[in-house]
PDB file of C-alpha atoms in Angstrom:
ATOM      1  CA  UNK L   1     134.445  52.369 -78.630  1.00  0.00           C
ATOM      2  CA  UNK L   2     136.192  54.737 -76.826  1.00  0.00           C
ATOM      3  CA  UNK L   3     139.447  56.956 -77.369  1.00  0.00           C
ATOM      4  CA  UNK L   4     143.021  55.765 -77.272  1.00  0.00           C
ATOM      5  CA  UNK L   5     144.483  59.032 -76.350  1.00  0.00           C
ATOM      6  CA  UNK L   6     141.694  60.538 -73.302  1.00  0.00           C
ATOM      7  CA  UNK L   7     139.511  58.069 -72.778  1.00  0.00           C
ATOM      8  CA  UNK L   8     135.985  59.758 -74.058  1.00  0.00           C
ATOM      9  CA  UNK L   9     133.569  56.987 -75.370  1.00  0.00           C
ATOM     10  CA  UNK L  10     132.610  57.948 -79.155  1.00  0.00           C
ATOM     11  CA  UNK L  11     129.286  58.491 -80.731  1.00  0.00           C
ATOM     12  CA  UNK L  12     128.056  56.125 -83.650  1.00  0.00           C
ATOM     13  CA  UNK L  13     128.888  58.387 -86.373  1.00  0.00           C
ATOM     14  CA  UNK L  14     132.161  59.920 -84.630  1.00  0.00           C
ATOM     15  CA  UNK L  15     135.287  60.228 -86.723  1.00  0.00           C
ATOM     16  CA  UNK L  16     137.153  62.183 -84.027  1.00  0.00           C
ATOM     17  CA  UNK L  17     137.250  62.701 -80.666  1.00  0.00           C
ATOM     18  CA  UNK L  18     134.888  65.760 -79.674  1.00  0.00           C
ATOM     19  CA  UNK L  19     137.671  65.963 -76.711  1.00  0.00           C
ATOM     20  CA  UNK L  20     141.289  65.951 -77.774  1.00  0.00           C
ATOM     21  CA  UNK L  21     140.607  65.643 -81.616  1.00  0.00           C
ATOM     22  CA  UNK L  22     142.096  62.002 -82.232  1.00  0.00           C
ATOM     23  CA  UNK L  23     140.800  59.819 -85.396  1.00  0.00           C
ATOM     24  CA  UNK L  24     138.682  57.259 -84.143  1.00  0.00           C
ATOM     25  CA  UNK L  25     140.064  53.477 -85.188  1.00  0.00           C
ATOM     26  CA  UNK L  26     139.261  52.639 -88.897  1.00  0.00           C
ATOM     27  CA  UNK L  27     137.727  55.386 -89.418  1.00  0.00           C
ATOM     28  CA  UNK L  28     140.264  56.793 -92.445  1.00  0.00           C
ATOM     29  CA  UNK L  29     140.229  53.399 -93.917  1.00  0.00           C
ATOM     30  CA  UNK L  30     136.184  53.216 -94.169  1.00  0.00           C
ATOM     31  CA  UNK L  31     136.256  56.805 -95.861  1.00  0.00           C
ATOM     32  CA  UNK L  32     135.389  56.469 -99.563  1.00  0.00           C
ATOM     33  CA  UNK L  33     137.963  56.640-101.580  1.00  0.00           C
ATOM     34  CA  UNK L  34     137.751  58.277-105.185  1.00  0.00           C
ATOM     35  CA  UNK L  35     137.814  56.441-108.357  1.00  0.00           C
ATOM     36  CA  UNK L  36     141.407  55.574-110.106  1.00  0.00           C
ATOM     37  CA  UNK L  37     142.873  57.967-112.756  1.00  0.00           C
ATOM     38  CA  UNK L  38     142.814  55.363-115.999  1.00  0.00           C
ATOM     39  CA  UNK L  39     146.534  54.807-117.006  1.00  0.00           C
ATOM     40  CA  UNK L  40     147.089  57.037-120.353  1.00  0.00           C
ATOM     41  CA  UNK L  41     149.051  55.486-123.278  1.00  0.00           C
ATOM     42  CA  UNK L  42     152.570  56.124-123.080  1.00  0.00           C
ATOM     43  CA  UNK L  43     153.147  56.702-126.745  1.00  0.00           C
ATOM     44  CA  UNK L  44     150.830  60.130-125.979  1.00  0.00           C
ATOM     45  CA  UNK L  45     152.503  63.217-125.903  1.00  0.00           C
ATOM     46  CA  UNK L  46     151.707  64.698-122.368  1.00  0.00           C
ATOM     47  CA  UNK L  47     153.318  67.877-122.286  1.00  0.00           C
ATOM     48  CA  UNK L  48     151.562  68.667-125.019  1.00  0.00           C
ATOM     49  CA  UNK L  49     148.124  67.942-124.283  1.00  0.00           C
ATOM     50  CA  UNK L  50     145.532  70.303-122.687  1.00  0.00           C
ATOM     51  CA  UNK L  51     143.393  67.244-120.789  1.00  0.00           C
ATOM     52  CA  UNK L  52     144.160  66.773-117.140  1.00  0.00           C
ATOM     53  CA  UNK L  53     143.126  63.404-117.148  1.00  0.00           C
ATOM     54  CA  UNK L  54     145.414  62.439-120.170  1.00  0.00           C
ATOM     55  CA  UNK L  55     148.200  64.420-117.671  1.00  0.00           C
ATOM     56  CA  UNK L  56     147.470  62.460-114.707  1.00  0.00           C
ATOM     57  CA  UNK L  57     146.699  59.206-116.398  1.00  0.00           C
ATOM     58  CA  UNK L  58     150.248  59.551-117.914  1.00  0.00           C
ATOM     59  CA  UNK L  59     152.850  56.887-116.803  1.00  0.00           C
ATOM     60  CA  UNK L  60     155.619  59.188-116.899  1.00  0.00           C
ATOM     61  CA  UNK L  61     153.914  61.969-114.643  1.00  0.00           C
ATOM     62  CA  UNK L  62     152.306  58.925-112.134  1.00  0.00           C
ATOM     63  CA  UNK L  63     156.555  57.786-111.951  1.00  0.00           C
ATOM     64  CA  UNK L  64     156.971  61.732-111.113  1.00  0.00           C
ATOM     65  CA  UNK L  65     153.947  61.973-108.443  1.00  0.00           C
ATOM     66  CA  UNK L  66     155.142  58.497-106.682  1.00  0.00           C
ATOM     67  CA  UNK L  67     158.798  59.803-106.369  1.00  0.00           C
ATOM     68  CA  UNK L  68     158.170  62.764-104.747  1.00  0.00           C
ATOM     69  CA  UNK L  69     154.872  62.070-101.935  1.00  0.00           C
ATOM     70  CA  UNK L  70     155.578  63.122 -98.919  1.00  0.00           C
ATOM     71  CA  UNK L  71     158.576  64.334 -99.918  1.00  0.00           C
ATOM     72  CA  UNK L  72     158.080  67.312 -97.806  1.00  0.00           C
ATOM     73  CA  UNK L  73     157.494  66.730 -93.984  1.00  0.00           C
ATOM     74  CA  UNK L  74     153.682  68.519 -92.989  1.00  0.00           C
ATOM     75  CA  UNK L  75     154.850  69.864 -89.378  1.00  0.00           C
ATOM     76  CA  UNK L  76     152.550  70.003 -86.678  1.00  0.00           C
ATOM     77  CA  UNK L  77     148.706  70.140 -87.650  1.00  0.00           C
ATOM     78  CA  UNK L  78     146.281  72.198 -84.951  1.00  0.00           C
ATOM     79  CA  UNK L  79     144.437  69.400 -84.285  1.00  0.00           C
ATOM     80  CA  UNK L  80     147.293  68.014 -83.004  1.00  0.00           C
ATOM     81  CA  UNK L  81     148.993  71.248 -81.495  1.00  0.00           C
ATOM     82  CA  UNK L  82     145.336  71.181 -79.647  1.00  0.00           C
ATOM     83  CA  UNK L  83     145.837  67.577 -78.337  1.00  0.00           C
ATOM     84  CA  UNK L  84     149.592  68.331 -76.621  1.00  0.00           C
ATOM     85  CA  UNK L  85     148.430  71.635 -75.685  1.00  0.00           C
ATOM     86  CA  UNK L  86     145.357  71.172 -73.450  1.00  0.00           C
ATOM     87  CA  UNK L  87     147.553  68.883 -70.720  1.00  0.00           C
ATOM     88  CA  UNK L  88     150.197  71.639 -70.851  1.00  0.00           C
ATOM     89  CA  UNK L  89     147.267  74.088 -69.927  1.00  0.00           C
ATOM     90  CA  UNK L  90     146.014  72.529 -67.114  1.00  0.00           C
ATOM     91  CA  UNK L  91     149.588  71.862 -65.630  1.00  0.00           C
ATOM     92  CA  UNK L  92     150.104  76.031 -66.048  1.00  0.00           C
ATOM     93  CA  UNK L  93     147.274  76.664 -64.914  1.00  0.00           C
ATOM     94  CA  UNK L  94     146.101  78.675 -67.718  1.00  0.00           C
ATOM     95  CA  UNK L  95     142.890  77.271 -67.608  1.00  0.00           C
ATOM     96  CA  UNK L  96     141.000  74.683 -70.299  1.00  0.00           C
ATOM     97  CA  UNK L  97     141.295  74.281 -73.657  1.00  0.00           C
ATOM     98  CA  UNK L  98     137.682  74.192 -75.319  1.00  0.00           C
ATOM     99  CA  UNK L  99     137.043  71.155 -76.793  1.00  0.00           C
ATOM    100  CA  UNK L 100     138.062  70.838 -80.154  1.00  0.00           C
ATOM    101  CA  UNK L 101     134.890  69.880 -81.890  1.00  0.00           C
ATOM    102  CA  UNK L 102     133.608  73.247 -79.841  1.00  0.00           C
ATOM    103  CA  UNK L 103     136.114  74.840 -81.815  1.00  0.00           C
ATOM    104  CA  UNK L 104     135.602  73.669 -85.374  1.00  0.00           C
ATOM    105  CA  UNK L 105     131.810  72.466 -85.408  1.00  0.00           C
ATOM    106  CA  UNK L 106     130.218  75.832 -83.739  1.00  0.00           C
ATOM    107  CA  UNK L 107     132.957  78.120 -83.341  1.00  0.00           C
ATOM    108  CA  UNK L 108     134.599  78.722 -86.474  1.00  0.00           C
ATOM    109  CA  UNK L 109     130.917  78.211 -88.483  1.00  0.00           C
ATOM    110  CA  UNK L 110     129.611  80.865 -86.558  1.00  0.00           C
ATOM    111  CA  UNK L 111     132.779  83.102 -87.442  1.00  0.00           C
ATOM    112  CA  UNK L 112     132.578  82.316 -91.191  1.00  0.00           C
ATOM    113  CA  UNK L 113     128.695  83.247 -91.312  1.00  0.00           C
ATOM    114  CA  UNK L 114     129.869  86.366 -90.024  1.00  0.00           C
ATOM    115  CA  UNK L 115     132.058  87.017 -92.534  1.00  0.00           C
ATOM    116  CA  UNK L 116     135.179  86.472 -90.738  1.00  0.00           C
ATOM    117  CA  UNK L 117     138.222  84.838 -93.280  1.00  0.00           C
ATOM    118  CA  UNK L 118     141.906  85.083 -94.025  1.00  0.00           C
ATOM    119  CA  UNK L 119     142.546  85.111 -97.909  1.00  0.00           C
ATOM    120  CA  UNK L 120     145.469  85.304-100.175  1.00  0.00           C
ATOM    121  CA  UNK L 121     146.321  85.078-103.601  1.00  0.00           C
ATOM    122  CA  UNK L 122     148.934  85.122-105.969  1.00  0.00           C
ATOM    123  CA  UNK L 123     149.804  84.697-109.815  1.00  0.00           C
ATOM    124  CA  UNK L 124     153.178  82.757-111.451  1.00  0.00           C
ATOM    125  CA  UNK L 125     153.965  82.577-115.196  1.00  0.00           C
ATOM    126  CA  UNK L 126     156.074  79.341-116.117  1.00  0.00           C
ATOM    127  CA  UNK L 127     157.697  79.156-119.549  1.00  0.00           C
ATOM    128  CA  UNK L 128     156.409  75.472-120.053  1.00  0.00           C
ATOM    129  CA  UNK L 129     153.200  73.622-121.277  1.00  0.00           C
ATOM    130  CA  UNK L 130     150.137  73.397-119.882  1.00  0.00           C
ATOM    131  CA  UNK L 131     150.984  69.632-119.452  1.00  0.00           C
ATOM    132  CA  UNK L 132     154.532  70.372-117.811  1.00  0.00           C
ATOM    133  CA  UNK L 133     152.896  73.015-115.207  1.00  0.00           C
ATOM    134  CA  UNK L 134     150.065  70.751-114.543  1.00  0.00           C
ATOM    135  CA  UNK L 135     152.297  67.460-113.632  1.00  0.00           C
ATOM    136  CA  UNK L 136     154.525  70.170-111.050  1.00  0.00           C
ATOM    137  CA  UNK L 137     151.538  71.308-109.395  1.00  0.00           C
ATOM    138  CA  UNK L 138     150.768  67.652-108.707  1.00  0.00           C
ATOM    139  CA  UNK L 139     154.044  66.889-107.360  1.00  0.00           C
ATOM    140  CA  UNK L 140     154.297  69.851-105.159  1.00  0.00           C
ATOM    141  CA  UNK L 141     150.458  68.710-103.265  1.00  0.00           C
ATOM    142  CA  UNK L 142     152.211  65.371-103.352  1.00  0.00           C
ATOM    143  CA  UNK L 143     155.072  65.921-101.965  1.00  0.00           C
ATOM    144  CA  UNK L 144     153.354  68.551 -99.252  1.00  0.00           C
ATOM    145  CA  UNK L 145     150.437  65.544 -98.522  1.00  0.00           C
ATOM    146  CA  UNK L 146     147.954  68.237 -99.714  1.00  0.00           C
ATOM    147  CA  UNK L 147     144.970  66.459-101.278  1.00  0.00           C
ATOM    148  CA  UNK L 148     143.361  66.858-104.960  1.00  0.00           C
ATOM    149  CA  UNK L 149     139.994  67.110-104.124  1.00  0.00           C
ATOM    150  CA  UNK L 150     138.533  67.943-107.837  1.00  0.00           C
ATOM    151  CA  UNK L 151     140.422  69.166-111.198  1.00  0.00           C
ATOM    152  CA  UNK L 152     137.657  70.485-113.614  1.00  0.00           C
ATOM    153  CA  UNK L 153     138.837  71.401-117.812  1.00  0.00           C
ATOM    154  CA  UNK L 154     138.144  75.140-118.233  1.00  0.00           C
ATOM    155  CA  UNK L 155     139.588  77.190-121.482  1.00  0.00           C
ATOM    156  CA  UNK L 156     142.977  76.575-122.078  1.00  0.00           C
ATOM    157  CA  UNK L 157     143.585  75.287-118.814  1.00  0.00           C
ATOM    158  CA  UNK L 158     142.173  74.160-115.707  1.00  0.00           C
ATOM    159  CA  UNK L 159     140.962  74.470-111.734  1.00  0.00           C
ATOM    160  CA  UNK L 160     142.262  72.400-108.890  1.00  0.00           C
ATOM    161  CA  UNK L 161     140.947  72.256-105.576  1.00  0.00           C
ATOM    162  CA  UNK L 162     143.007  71.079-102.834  1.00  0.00           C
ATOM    163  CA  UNK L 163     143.751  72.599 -98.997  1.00  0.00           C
ATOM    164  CA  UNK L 164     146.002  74.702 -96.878  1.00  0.00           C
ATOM    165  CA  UNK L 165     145.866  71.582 -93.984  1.00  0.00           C
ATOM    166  CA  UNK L 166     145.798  72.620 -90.648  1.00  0.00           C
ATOM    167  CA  UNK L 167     149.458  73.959 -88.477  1.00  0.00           C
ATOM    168  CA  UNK L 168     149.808  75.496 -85.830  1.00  0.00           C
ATOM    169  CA  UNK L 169     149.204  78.849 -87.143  1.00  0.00           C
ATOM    170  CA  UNK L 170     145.834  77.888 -89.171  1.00  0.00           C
ATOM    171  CA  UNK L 171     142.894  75.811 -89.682  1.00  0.00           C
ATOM    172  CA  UNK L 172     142.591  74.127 -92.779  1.00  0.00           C
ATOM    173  CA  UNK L 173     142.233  76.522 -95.848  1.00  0.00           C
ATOM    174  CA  UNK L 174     140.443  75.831 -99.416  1.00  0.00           C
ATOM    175  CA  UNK L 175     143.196  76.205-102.040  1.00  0.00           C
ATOM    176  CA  UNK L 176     142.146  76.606-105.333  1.00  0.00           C
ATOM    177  CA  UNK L 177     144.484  77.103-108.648  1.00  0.00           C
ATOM    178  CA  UNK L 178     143.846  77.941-111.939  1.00  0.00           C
ATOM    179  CA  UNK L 179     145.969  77.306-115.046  1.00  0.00           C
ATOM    180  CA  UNK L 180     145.325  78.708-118.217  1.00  0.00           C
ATOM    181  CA  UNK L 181     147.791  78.654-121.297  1.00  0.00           C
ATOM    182  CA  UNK L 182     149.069  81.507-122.647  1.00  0.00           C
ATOM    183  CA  UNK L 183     151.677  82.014-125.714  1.00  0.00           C
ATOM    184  CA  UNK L 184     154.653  82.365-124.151  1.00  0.00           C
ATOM    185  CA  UNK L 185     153.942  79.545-121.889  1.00  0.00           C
ATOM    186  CA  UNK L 186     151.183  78.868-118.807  1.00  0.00           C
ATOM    187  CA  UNK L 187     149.729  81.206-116.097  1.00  0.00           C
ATOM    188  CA  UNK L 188     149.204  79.930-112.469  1.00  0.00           C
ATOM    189  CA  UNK L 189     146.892  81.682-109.774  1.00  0.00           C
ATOM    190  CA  UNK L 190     146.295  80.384-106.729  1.00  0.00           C
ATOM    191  CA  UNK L 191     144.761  81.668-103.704  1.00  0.00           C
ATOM    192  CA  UNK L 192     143.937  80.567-100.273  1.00  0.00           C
ATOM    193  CA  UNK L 193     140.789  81.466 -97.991  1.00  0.00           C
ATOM    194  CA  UNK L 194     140.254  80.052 -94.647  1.00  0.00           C
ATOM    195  CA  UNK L 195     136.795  80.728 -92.945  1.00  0.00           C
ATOM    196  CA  UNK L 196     136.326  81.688 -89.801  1.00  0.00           C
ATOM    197  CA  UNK L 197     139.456  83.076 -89.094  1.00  0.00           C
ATOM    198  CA  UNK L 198     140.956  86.823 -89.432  1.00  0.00           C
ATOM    199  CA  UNK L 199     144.456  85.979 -89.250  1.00  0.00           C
ATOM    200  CA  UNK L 200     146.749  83.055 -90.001  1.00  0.00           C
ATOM    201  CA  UNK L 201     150.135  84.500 -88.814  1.00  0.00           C
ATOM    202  CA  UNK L 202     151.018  84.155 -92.593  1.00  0.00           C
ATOM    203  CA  UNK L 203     150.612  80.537 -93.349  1.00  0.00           C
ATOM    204  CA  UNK L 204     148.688  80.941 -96.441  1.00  0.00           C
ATOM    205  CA  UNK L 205     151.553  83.336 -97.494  1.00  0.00           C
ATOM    206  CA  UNK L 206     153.998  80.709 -97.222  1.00  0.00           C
ATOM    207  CA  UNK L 207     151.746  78.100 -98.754  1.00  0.00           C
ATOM    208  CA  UNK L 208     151.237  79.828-101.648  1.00  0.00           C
ATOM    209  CA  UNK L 209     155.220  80.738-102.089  1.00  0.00           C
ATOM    210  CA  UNK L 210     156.356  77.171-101.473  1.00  0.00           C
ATOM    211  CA  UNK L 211     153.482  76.061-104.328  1.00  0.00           C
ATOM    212  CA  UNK L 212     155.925  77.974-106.748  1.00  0.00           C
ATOM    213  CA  UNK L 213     159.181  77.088-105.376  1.00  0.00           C
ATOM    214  CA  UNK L 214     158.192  73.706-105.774  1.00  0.00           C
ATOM    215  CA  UNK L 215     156.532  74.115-109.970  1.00  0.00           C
ATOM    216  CA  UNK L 216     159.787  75.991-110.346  1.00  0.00           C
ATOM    217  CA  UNK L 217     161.733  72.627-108.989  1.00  0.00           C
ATOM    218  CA  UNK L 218     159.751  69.870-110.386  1.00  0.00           C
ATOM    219  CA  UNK L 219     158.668  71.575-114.012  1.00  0.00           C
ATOM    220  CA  UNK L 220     160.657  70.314-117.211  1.00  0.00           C
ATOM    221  CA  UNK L 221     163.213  72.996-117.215  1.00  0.00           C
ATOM    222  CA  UNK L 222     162.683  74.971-120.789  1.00  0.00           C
ATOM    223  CA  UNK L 223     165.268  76.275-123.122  1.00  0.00           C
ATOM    224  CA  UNK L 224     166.855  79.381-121.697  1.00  0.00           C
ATOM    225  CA  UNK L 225     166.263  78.512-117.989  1.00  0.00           C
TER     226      UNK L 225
END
């Protein structure tokens, strides 16, 4: 099989293009795809609860989730900033762009073993449940096409992992948050490393501020704003 956008023939076990970065054909639909959250019973009481899969499983937070995916547009991703930029390269005369599986597969490991990483962090309190923070942090990776890769129960709250996906400014990032319930209502922290990489011209800062704009806009507003 070879590659709709340069040409280059791919290797058995090729997902992308080693050249220009493109998905090979199919290859998204034959990765595995993770089990179905069970459907909780409506008659439960989800903002109160303190188990994510109750949460999730909720139909009331699924009818929130569906309404907002993709409700955000992603931009550019550098895979794709790669693809449009090495033509433009050549043209200017600014010389190749390395391959892109250069790039990620040897490049950026080699950085990251070396200790080079961008990170950022930052901390929210929300007046509202445990259950009412959860369901707007899974709206806002919804809405922003960021995937849930794992959600594991901890004390009074819980971890998510998701990612920063690639833009132009970044590679993709490992975004973790943490929720934990307090008295007066839940704590958020998330932060943001990506490997390999010293500086992200501030994406992870402006991940990590629209991840609270957006539990501010799609949390169960509590009494007293």
């Amino acid at each position: 099989m070879f590659c709709t956008q340069c040409g280059r023939k791919f290797g058995e076990t090729d997902r992308f293009c080693a050249q220009c970065g493109a998905p090979k054909a199919g290859a998204e639909a034959a990765s595995p795809q993770p089990p179905p959250v069970p459907e909780t019973d409506p008659s439960l009481d989800w903002r109160a609860s303190m188990v994510p899969r109750e949460i999730m499983g909720h139909p009331d937070v699924r009818a929130r989730i569906e309404a907002v995916t993709g409700e955000n547009p992603r931009g550019m991703s550098a895979e794709q900033f790669y693809e449009f930029a090495r033509p433009v390269m050549a043209i200017t005369g600014a010389g190749p762009v390395p391959p892109l599986k250069l790039i990620k597969d040897i490049s950026l490991p080699i950085s990251a073993k070396l200790g080079m990483k961008t990170s950022r962090d930052t901390s929210q309190g929300f007046r509202n449940t445990f259950g009412e923070t959860l369901a707007a942090v899974l709206c806002s990776l919804a809405s922003r096409s960021q995937p849930l890769e794992d959600i594991t129960e901890a004390t009074k709250g819980c971890v998510i992992r998701s990612k920063m996906l690639s833009s132009i400014w970044s590679w993709e990032g490992d975004l973790i948050i943490t929720l934990e319930a307090k008295e007066e209502g839940t704590l958020m922290s998330a932060a943001i490393t990506v490997p390999g990489q010293l500086s992200d011209m501030g994406q992870s800062k402006r991940v990590l501020k629209a991840l609270v704009e957006d539990v501010m806009k799609y949390r169960d507003t509590p009494a007293g704003g």
